[in-house]
Amino acid sequence: MILHSLTLTNFRGVTHRTVQFADTGVTIVEGPNEVGKSSLAEALDLVLGELDSSTKRALRAVKPHHRDVSPEVEAQITSGTYRFTIRKRWFHGAKTELTVHIPRAEQLTGRAAHDRMTEILTETHDWNLWEALRINQRAPLREADFTTARGLAHALDQAAGGSSDHDNSQLEESLYDSSRKEMLRYFTEKKAAPAGDYKQAVDVLKQAEATERQVADVIDDIRIDTERAAEVECQLHDLRTQQAERNTLAQELHTQQTKVDRAQREVDALGMHVDTASIEAQATQAALASREKLISDLDERAQHLSELATDREALAARHDTALTTATNARTAREAADRAVNAAEEQERRAAAAKDHAVDVDALDGLTRHAQQIRETQAIAQECAVWLDGCQLTKSMMSKLRKAHDELTQAAAAANAAAARLTLTAIADTQVDIDDQRRDLGRGEVQTHVLTGDTDITVANQLRLRLTPGLGEREGAEILRAARDNWNRLRREAGVETIADAEDLNGQRQAREAQAKSAKKTLNSLYSFRSADDTEDEITRVRARIKRYTDTSNEPGHPCGLNEARRQHEHVVAAVKNAKHRARLAQTRLAKCEKDLEALRAEQTALDSRITTFNEEINAAQGRLAHDRSVEDDHALRKRADEARDNLADFKQQHRRAIAELDQLGGPQLAARLDAVKSAIESLDKEIKELDAEGHEIRGRLSDPRVRGLAERLADAQREHAEARAHHDTQRRRAHAAKLLFDTLHSARERAHEHYRTPFRARIEDLGRVLFGNDFAVDLDTDLAITTRTLNGITVPYTSLSGGTQEQLCVLTRLACATLVDPSAGVPALFDDTLGHSDPERLDLLAAVMSTAAAKCQVILFTCMPTRFRGIRGAHRVRLQAPTPEHPETPESRPLLIIDRNRPHTDDSPEQRIIECLRTAAGPLARQDILDHTGLTSAQWQTAIAVLKQDGRVLVTGKKRGTRYSLPPTSQDA
């Protein structure tokens, strides 16, 4: 099968798109993410497999969500001897249209069209090979299953020297399929587990065995229950005896526990007295320590207050000295300020004189600049008028040259291909050629070139019509079209000959060069100041000169600009010196004021500390006097001694009570009592559980269903024997069918082993380009790679890296595609593969694909076109995402065919960009243009700047959305 083209309309995010695929070789469909590459493969599956009435999830997923429209797909395909076009639309206005072009024209619609397409594909298409040769973007990476591909099996059988008799092969396949079908009646395919009638017989046998075991188990349970009932009665008697003994012991221990509780209450009471006495002793001791610390603090504060008073007197003397210094510094600063003001006034007058001199000098330069602008503008205007009147543009000249060359070539070709008529007069005669009479003298020879139907009348007695062949007519038509095109272009350009056009083109180029030079000069002049700005500046300068002359009170002004600048610099230096002296005076004043402020702050802080100390001493003295009025120092010490003695007495009594409690064994007695109570509870629980168990056993033994168990056991044994006999019959049939299938399968495996050699050889031939000459692989019976050998090291396939596994998967599919006859095979589709391959491997894989492309159709979908840049002769299709400025419509041409192997011409970068945009379907991104033209980034920056400045390229969008196109007039030309 060969895929020629796909057209998608309202399919996911694609509004309308048509993609043409090369019939042979590699087609690379490239574009950014979400532009619709994977949608192409998905659309092909749907148009081949789904009815237009289907509403499956896969179809609902491709319907656009933002518009109420129906998805539509059209595919043009060659399969076997058929070439047809299938078009389907789903949901609203659902329809199916099939047009068969060869071998016999057919046109069908609706379900009949779908059924006819399915019939054609079933007859000519290998669906298993179709699935095997695809690598989908969303599918997990795995090896292809080629075992069910009829085309590959036939190709490998022939490559291995087998028979090419299709009838025998089909008979063998039919026998194998029948034996496999019979085997699957009794066993599952993967694990060979019982299935169908055999599994039913096995299940019935298991059920009969289970029933027999169940009845036997019930009888065993009755015997066990009887024995257990007697055992339960014995255990209950023993437990009740132990329960009576534990109750008596518990009464004795409870009496002893009453005495222990009384002693414990006495210990607790004495402990409370000890705590109260301890609190009282701690409180009196704390009060005594606080009284002593307060007295000590009063003595220390009095000493510190005396030291602060001495420091206050010394600080006052320092403050008076600093105040005198600050007053002197302020007087010096005021004198320096007056000197600065005088110097600045002199500087202002000197600056005004200097500015006046600058204006006088600038007025002369501005006048010369304005004159140069006027002269250059006149030259540019003259060139523009001439160019506006010239009809011969650069593009028109290119078209004239091309049309003249085509006319010359067409005339030469027509003259070479046309038939010639040679007339030789035997006697004087008259001949009419196309109603034009010609007199021929005896022996005269005339030759005419026949470029069309020619009528000849000889002596008004014989009329001949000479009709040239098809090739001569085509040559004449081409010559006529070339001549009409040349005359039309010549009239548009206003010239008679190509020489006139070349002369006029030379004049135009000279005028354009002169205009460009004038424009460059004007841009240079305008970069300094425009003409209007220059005139305005001249007016302003003259006004400033007049204003200075009218208002200046100076007896005279400097003789020139240099003298004015020298005087201004001298005055500026004087101002600088005066300001420096003023800053020094200000710095000295600031320091004096800072020192004075610091002394004042220090005085304030010291006064505050003295005040605080006085307040603290008065407060402490007041608290001490109050405490002594309540209790003097002697009474406080006596109360502390009494509280300490009280605490010692209570502690001694508490220790004696604890010793008496220990003699009664309080803790051990409580533990013994808890243990006895726990044992009694445990005995009660066991007795209740045994009573319940005995009641349950007696209930089971009295159940009426226990009767008749012997008869039930006999029935179960009989059913078991019948199930066993049926099972053995099914087992013999199943194993016979499996034996036949295993025998045929072994023979088929040996056949697969026979033609596994050519398939492995083809993989190794392609793989040696990628991995080297020592590359080798081993295949299993399913034609899947099991190991790879490289540099003498053999590694299992599952232990290889993800990138290597992906590369081997591509190799097996390419090997299969190159082995199968294209008329019996299918295209190899790869969607975003080789994402785990390094650049060196990618270049080698490109060589592999280039080699395989000579024998099969390979289609690659990728968002990273650089992965496949090394594929020679690839047909590349670039998909472009629509932008707000250029939305995708059915009438637009959304493709740019990029041939990266195309040699670039020697045209200028600007001309290459123009040609690229002219051949494109719409606005292009910067990278698209670079890929197509082969320009470097530096060439691009220079060329696009010139084109934008000249208005020959339109720019839309910003940043990554920037697109470039030709103006409408350039596109029409």
Coordinates of C-alpha atoms in Angstrom, one line a residue, residues 249-266 268 661 664-677:
L249 CA -8.6 -16.6 99.6
A250 CA -10.0 -13.3 98.4
Q251 CA -12.1 -12.9 101.7
E252 CA -9.0 -13.3 103.9
L253 CA -6.9 -10.9 101.9
H254 CA -9.7 -8.2 102.0
T255 CA -9.6 -8.3 105.8
Q256 CA -5.9 -7.6 105.9
Q257 CA -6.3 -4.8 103.3
T258 CA -8.7 -2.9 105.7
K259 CA -5.8 -2.6 108.3
V260 CA -3.4 -1.4 105.6
D261 CA -5.8 1.3 104.5
R262 CA -6.1 2.7 108.0
A263 CA -2.3 2.9 108.4
Q264 CA -2.1 4.6 104.9
R265 CA -4.5 7.3 105.9
E266 CA -2.3 8.1 109.0
D268 CA -1.0 10.7 104.4
L661 CA 2.9 0.6 107.1
L664 CA 1.9 -4.6 107.5
G665 CA 3.1 -5.4 103.9
G666 CA 0.7 -3.0 102.2
P667 CA 2.1 -3.0 98.6
Q668 CA 2.5 -6.8 98.4
L669 CA -0.9 -7.4 99.9
A670 CA -2.6 -5.2 97.2
A671 CA -0.7 -7.1 94.5
R672 CA -1.9 -10.5 95.9
L673 CA -5.5 -9.3 96.1
D674 CA -5.4 -8.0 92.5
A675 CA -4.0 -11.3 91.3
V676 CA -6.7 -13.3 93.1
K677 CA -9.4 -11.0 91.6

